[in-house]
Coordinates of C-alpha atoms in Angstrom, one line a residue:
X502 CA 30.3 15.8 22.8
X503 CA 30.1 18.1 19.8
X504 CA 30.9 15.1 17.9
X505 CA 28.1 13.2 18.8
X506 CA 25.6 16.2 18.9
X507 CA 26.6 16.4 15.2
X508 CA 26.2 13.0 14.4
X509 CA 22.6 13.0 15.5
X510 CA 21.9 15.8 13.6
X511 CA 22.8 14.3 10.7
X512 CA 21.1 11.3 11.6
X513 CA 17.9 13.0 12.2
X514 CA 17.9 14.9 9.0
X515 CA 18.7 11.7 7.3
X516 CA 15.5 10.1 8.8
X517 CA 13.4 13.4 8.0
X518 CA 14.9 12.9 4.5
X519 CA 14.0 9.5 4.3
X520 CA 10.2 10.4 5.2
X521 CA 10.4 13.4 2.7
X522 CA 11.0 11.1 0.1
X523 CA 8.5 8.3 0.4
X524 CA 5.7 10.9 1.1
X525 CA 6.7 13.0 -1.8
X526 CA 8.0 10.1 -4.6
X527 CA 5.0 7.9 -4.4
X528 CA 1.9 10.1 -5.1
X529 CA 4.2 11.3 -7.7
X530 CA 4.6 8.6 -9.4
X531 CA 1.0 7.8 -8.9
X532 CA -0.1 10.9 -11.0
X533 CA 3.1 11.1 -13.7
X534 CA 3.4 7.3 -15.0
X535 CA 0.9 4.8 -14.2
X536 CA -0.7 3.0 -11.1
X537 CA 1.3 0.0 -12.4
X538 CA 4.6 2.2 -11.8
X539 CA 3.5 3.3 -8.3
X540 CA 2.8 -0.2 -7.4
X541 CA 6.6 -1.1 -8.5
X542 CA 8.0 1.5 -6.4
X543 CA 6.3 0.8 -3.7
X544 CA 7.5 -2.5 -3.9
X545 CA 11.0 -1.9 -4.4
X546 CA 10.2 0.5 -1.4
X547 CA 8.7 -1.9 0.8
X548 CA 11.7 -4.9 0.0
X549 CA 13.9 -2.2 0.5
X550 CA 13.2 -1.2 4.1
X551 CA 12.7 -4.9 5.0
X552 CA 16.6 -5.0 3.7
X553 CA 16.9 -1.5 6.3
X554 CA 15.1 -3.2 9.0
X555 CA 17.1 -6.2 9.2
X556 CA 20.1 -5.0 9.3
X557 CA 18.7 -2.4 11.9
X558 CA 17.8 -5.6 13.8
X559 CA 21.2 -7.4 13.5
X560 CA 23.5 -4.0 13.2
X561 CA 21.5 -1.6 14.7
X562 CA 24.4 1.6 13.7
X563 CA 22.9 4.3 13.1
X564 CA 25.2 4.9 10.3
X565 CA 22.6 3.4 8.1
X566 CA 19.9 5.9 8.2
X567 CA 23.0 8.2 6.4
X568 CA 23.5 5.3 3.7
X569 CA 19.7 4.8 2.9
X570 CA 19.1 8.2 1.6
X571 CA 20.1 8.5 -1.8
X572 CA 18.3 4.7 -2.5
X573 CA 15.0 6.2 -2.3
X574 CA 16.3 8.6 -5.4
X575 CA 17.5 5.5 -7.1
X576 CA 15.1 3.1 -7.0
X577 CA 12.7 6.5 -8.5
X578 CA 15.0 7.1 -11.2
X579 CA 14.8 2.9 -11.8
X580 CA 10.7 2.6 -12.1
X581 CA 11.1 6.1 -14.2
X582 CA 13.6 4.1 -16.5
X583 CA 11.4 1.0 -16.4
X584 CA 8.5 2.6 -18.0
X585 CA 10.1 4.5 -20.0
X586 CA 10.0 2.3 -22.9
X587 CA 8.6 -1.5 -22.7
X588 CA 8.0 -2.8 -20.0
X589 CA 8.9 -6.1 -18.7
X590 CA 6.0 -8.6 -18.3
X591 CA 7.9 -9.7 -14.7
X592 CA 7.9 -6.0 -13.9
X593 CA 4.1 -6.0 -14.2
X594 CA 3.3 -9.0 -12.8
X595 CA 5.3 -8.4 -9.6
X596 CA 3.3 -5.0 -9.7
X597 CA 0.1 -6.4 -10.3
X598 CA 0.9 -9.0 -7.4
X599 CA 1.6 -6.3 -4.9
X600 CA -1.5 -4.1 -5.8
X601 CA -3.8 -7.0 -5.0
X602 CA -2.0 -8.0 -1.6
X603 CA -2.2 -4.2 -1.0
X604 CA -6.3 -4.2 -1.6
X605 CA -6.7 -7.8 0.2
X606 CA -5.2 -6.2 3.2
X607 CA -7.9 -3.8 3.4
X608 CA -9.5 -5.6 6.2
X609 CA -6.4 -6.1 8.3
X610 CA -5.4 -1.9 7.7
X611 CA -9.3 -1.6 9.4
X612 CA -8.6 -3.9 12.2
X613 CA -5.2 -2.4 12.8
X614 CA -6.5 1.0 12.9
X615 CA -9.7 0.1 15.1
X616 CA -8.2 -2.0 17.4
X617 CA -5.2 0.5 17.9
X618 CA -7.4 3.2 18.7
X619 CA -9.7 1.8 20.6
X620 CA -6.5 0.7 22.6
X621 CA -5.4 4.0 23.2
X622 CA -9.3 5.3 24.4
X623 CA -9.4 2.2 27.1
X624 CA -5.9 3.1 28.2
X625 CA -7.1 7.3 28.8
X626 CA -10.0 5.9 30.2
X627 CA -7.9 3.8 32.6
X628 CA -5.4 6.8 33.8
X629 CA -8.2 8.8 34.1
X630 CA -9.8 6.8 36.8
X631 CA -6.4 6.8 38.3
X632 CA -6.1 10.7 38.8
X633 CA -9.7 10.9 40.0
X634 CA -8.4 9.2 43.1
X635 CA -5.9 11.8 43.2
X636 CA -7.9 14.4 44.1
X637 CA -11.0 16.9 43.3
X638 CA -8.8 19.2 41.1
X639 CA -8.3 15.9 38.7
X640 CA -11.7 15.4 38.5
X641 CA -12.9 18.8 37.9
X642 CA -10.0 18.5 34.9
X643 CA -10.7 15.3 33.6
X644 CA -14.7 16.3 33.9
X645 CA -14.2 19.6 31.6
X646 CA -11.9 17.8 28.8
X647 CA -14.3 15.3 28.5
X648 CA -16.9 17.4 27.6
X649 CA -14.8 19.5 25.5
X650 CA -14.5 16.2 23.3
X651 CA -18.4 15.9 23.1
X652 CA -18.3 19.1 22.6
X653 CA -15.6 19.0 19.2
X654 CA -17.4 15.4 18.1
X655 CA -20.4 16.7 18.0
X656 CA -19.2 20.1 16.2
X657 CA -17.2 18.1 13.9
X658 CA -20.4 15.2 13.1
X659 CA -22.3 18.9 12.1
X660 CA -19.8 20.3 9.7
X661 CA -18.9 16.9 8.4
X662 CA -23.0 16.2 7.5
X663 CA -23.7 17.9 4.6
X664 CA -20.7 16.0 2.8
X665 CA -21.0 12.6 4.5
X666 CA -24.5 12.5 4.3
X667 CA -24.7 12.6 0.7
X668 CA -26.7 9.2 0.2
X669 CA -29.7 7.7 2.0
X670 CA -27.0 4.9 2.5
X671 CA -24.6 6.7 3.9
X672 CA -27.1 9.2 5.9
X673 CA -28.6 5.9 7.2
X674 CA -25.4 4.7 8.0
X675 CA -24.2 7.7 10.3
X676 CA -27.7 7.1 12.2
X677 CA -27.2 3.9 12.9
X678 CA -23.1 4.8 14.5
X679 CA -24.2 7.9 16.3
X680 CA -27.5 5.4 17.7
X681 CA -25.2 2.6 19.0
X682 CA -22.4 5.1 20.2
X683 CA -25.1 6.5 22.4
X684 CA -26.3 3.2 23.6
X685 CA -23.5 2.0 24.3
X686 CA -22.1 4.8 26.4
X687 CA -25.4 4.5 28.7
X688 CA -25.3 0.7 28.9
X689 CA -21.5 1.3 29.8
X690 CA -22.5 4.0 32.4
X691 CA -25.1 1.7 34.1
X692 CA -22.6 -1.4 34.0
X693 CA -19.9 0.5 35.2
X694 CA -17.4 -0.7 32.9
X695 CA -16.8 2.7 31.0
X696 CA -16.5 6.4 31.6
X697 CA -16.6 9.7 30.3
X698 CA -12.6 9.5 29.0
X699 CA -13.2 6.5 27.2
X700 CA -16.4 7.1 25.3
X701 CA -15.8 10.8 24.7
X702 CA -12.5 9.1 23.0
X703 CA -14.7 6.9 21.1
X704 CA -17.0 10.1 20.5
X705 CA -13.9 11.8 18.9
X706 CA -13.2 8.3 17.0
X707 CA -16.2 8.1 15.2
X708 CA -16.6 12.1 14.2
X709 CA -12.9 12.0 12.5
X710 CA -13.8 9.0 10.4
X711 CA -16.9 10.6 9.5
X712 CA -15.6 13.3 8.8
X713 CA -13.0 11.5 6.1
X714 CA -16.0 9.9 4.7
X715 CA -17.3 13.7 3.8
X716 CA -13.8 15.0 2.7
X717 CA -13.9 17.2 -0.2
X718 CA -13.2 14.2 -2.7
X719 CA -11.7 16.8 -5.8
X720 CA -8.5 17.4 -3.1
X721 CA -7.8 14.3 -4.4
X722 CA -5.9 13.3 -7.2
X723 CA -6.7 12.9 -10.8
X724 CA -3.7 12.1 -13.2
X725 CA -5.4 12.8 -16.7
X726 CA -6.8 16.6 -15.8
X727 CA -5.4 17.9 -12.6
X728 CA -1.4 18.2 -13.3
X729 CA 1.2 19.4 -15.7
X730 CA 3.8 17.4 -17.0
X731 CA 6.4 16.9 -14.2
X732 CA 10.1 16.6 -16.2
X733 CA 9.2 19.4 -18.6
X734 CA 8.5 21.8 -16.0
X735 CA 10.9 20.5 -12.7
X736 CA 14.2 23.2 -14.2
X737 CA 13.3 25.6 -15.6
X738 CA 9.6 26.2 -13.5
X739 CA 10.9 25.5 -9.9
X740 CA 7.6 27.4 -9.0
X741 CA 5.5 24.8 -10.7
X742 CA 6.8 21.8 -9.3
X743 CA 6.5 23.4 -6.1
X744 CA 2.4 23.5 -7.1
X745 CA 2.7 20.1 -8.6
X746 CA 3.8 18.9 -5.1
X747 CA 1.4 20.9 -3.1
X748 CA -1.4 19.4 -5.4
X749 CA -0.1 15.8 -6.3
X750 CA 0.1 14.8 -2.3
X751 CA -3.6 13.8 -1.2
X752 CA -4.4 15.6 1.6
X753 CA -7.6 12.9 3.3
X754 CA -4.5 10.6 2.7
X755 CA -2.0 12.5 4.5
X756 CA -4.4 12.8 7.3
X757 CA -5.2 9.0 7.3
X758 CA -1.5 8.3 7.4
X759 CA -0.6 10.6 10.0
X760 CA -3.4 9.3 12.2
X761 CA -2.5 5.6 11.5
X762 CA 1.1 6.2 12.4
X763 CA 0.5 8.3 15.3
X764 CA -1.9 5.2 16.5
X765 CA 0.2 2.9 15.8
X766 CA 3.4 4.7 18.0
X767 CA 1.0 4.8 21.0
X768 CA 0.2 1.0 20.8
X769 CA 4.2 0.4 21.1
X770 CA 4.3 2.4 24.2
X771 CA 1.4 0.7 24.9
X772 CA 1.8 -3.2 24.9
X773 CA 4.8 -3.4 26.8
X774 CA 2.5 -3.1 29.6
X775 CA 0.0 -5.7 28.8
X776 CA 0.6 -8.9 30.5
X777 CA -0.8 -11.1 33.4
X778 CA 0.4 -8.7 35.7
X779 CA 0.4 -5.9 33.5
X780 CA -1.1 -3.0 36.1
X781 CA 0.3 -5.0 39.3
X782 CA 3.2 -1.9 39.2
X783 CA 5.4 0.6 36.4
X784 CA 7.6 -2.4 36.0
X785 CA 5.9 -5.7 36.3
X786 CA 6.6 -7.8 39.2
X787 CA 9.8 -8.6 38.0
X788 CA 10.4 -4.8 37.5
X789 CA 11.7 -5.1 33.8
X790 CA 9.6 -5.6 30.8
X791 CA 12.5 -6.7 28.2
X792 CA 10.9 -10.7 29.0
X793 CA 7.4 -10.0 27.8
X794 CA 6.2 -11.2 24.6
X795 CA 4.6 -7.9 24.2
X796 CA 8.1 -6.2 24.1
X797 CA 10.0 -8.0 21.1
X798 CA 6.6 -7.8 19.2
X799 CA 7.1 -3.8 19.8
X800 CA 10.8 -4.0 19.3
X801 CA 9.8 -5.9 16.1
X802 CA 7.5 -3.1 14.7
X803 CA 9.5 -0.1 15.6
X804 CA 12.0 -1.4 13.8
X805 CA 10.3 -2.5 10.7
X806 CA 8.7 0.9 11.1
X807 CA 9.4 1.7 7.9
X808 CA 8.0 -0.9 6.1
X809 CA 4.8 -0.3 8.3
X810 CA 4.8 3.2 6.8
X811 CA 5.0 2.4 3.2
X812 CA 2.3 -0.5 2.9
X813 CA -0.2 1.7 5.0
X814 CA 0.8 4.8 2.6
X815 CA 1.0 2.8 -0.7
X816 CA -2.6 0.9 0.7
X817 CA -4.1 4.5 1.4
X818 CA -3.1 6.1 -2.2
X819 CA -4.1 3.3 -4.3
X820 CA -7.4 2.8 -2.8
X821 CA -10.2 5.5 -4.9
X822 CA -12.5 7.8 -2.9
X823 CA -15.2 5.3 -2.9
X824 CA -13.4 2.2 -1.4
X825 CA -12.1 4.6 1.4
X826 CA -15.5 5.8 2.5
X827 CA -16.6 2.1 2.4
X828 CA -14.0 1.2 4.8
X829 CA -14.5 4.1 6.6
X830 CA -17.5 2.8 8.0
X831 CA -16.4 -0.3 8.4
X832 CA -14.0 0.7 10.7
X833 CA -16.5 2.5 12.3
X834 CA -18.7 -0.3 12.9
X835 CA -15.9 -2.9 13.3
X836 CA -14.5 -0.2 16.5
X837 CA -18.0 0.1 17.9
X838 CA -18.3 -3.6 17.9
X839 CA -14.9 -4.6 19.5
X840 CA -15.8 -1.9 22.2
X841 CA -19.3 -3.4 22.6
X842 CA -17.8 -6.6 23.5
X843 CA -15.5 -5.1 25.6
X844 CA -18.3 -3.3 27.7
X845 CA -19.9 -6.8 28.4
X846 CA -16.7 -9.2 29.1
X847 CA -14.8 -6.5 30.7
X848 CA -14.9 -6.3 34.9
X849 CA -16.4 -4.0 36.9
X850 CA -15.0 -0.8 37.7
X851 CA -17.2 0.1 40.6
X852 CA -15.1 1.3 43.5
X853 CA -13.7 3.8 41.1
X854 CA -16.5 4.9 39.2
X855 CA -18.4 5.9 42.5
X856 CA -16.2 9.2 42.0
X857 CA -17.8 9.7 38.6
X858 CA -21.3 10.0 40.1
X859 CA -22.2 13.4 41.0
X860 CA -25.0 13.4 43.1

C-alpha cells in the first residue's frame, strides 16, 4: 500500500513536472531566440507527445510519465544548440511549416472553444431544469446563482469597456454581442427552449472574452525591450530569472489556456453521454457507455491530452495582440450563432419550464 501511494506520488509530480515545463520553456524560448526557434520546439514538443500518447494508448504504464521528464530539458537544450550557430534550412522550413498550420488552425481553436462551451452552458442548463423538479429550495438556489452570473457579466462587460472599447469598431462590435445576447435570451424565454442557467452561462461567456479583448496588451511579451539576457543572468542572479519567468509567461495567454483546457476536460465528461438514448438513464439502456462512439473519441483525446495542450498553447503565444482580439470576437459571434440555431431546431421544454414562471 505504501508502495503504491509512493508511486503515485511520483507519478503525479512527474505529470506536474511535465506541465511546468512546457508552460515555462516555450514563452521562453519565444522571448530569448527567435519565433522561428519556438516554432521548432514546439514541434519537437508536439511529435514528442504524439510519441507519449501512443504508447500511452498501446502500453498505458504509468512508468512513462517518470521517463518523459527529462525530454522536455533535452529537446530545449537541442533548439538552444540549433540556433546557436547556423541554422539548417530543413530546421526552418519544418518551423516555418508548423507556424502556418498553427495560424490556419485559427478557425478550428474558435470552433473548438465555442462549441465546447456552449456545450457545457446547455448541459447546466439541462441539470438545472432537473433539480427544479426537485423541489422549491432548488429553485430558490438555482434562481439566486443565476442572477449572481448577470450580475458578475454585467460587472465584468463595465470594467472590461474602457479597454475593449477602444475603437468605433470594436465599440460597435460589443453592441451588436450584448444586442443579440439579449434577443436571444427573450426569444429563448418566449419559445421555451432556454432558461436562466443557460443564457446567464452564455452571459458569463461573452463578458470573459470581452474582457480578453480589453486585456492590458503591455502584460504581454516583447522580446527586443522587456527582458534581460536569460544564460548570463540564470547562476549567478537566481532572483532575476525568477523575474524573467514571472514576466516572460503571458498572462491573457495563461488565462486563454487555462479556460480552453478546463473546457475541453468538461466536454470529455461530457460526450460520453451523448447518444440516441443519451438521457434515457446514468448508463444508457445498455447500462455501460464503453460501446459509444462518443467514448473512444474521449478516450482518444484524454490521452493525446498532451498534444492538445501544446498546439492550443504554442497557437495562443504565437498569435500577436491584434489577431487574438480578432478572434475573440469571432468566437463570440461564431458561439452566439451556434446557440441561435440551437434555440430554433431544439424541442420544447415546456412541461419543465412552467416551474421557471413566477407568476
Amino acid at each position: 500500500m505504501n508502495n503504491r501511494l509512493l508511486w503515485r506520488v511520483v507519478s503525479s509530480t512527474a505529470r506536474l513536472s511535465t506541465v511546468l515545463q512546457i508552460l515555462i520553456f516555450l514563452p521562453l524560448t519565444l522571448s530569448t531566440l527567435s519565433t522561428s526557434a519556438f516554432l521548432l520546439l514546439s514541434l519537437l514538443l508536439f511529435i514528442h507527445s504524439l510519441i507519449h500518447g501512443t504508447l500511452v494508448l498501446f502500453w498505458g504504464s504509468p512508468a512513462l510519465s517518470v521517463l518523459q521528464v527529462p525530454m522536455h530539458p533535452f529537446l530545449l537544450l537541442v533548439c538552444f544548440n540549433a540556433f546557436a550557430q547556423s541554422v539548417h534550412p530543413y530546421l526552418l522550413t519544418a518551423a516555418t511549416f508548423w507556424g502556418r498550420l498553427l495560424k490556419w488552425s485559427s478557425p478550428g481553436f474558435v470552433v473548438m472553444e465555442g462549441l465546447s462551451s456552449l456545450l457545457i452552458v446547455q448541459k447546466l442548463g439541462q441539470i438545472g431544469r432537473e433539480l427544479v423538479t426537485e423541489g422549491d429550495g432548488y429553485q430558490f438556489g438555482l434562481l439566486v446563482a443565476a442572477a449572481a452570473a448577470y450580475v458578475i457579466s454585467a460587472w465584468w462587460i463595465v470594467i472590461a469597456f474602457p479597454a475593449a472599447a477602444l475603437s468605433p469598431l470594436s465599440s460597435t462590435l460589443l453592441g451588436v454581442a450584448l444586442t443579440t445576447l439579449i434577443f436571444l435570451t427573450l426569444i429563448g424565454f418566449v419559445m421555451r427552449r432556454t432558461n436562466i442557467i443557460e443564457s446567464s452561462g452564455v452571459a458569463l461567456f461573452l463578458a470573459y472574452n470581452v474582457w480578453l479583448c480589453g486585456f492590458d496588451q503591455r502584460s504581454t511579451w516583447d522580446a527586443a525591450s522587456s527582458y534581460t539576457p536569460l544564460l548570463s543572468n540564470i547562476l549567478p542572479h537566481m532572483q532575476t530569472l525568477f523575474n524573467f519567468l514571472a514576466n516572460t509567461l503571458p498572462k491573457p495567454v495563461l488565462v486563454a489556456l487555462l479556460y480552453r483546457l478546463l473546457v475541453l476536460h468538461f466536454v470529455s465528461q461530457i460526450l460520453p453521454t451523448i447518444g440516441a438514448d443519451s438521457w434515457e438513464g446514468a448508463s444508457g439502456v445498455d447500462e455501460r457507455w464503453d460501446g459509444r462512439p462518443t467514448t473512444r473519441v474521449t478516450h482518444l483525446l484524454l490521452t493525446y491530452r498532451q498534444s492538445i495542450f501544446i498546439t492550443v498553447y504554442s497557437h495562443l503565444l504565437l498569435l500577436d495582440p491584434s489577431s487574438q482580439i480578432w478572434w475573440r470576437w469571432m468566437n463570440i459571434f461564431f458561439t452566439l450563432m451556434i446557440w441561435s440555431i440551437e434555440l430554433l431546431l431544439g424541442g420544447d421544454d415546456e412541461g419543465v419550464t412552467k416551474k421557471w414562471k413566477v407568476d
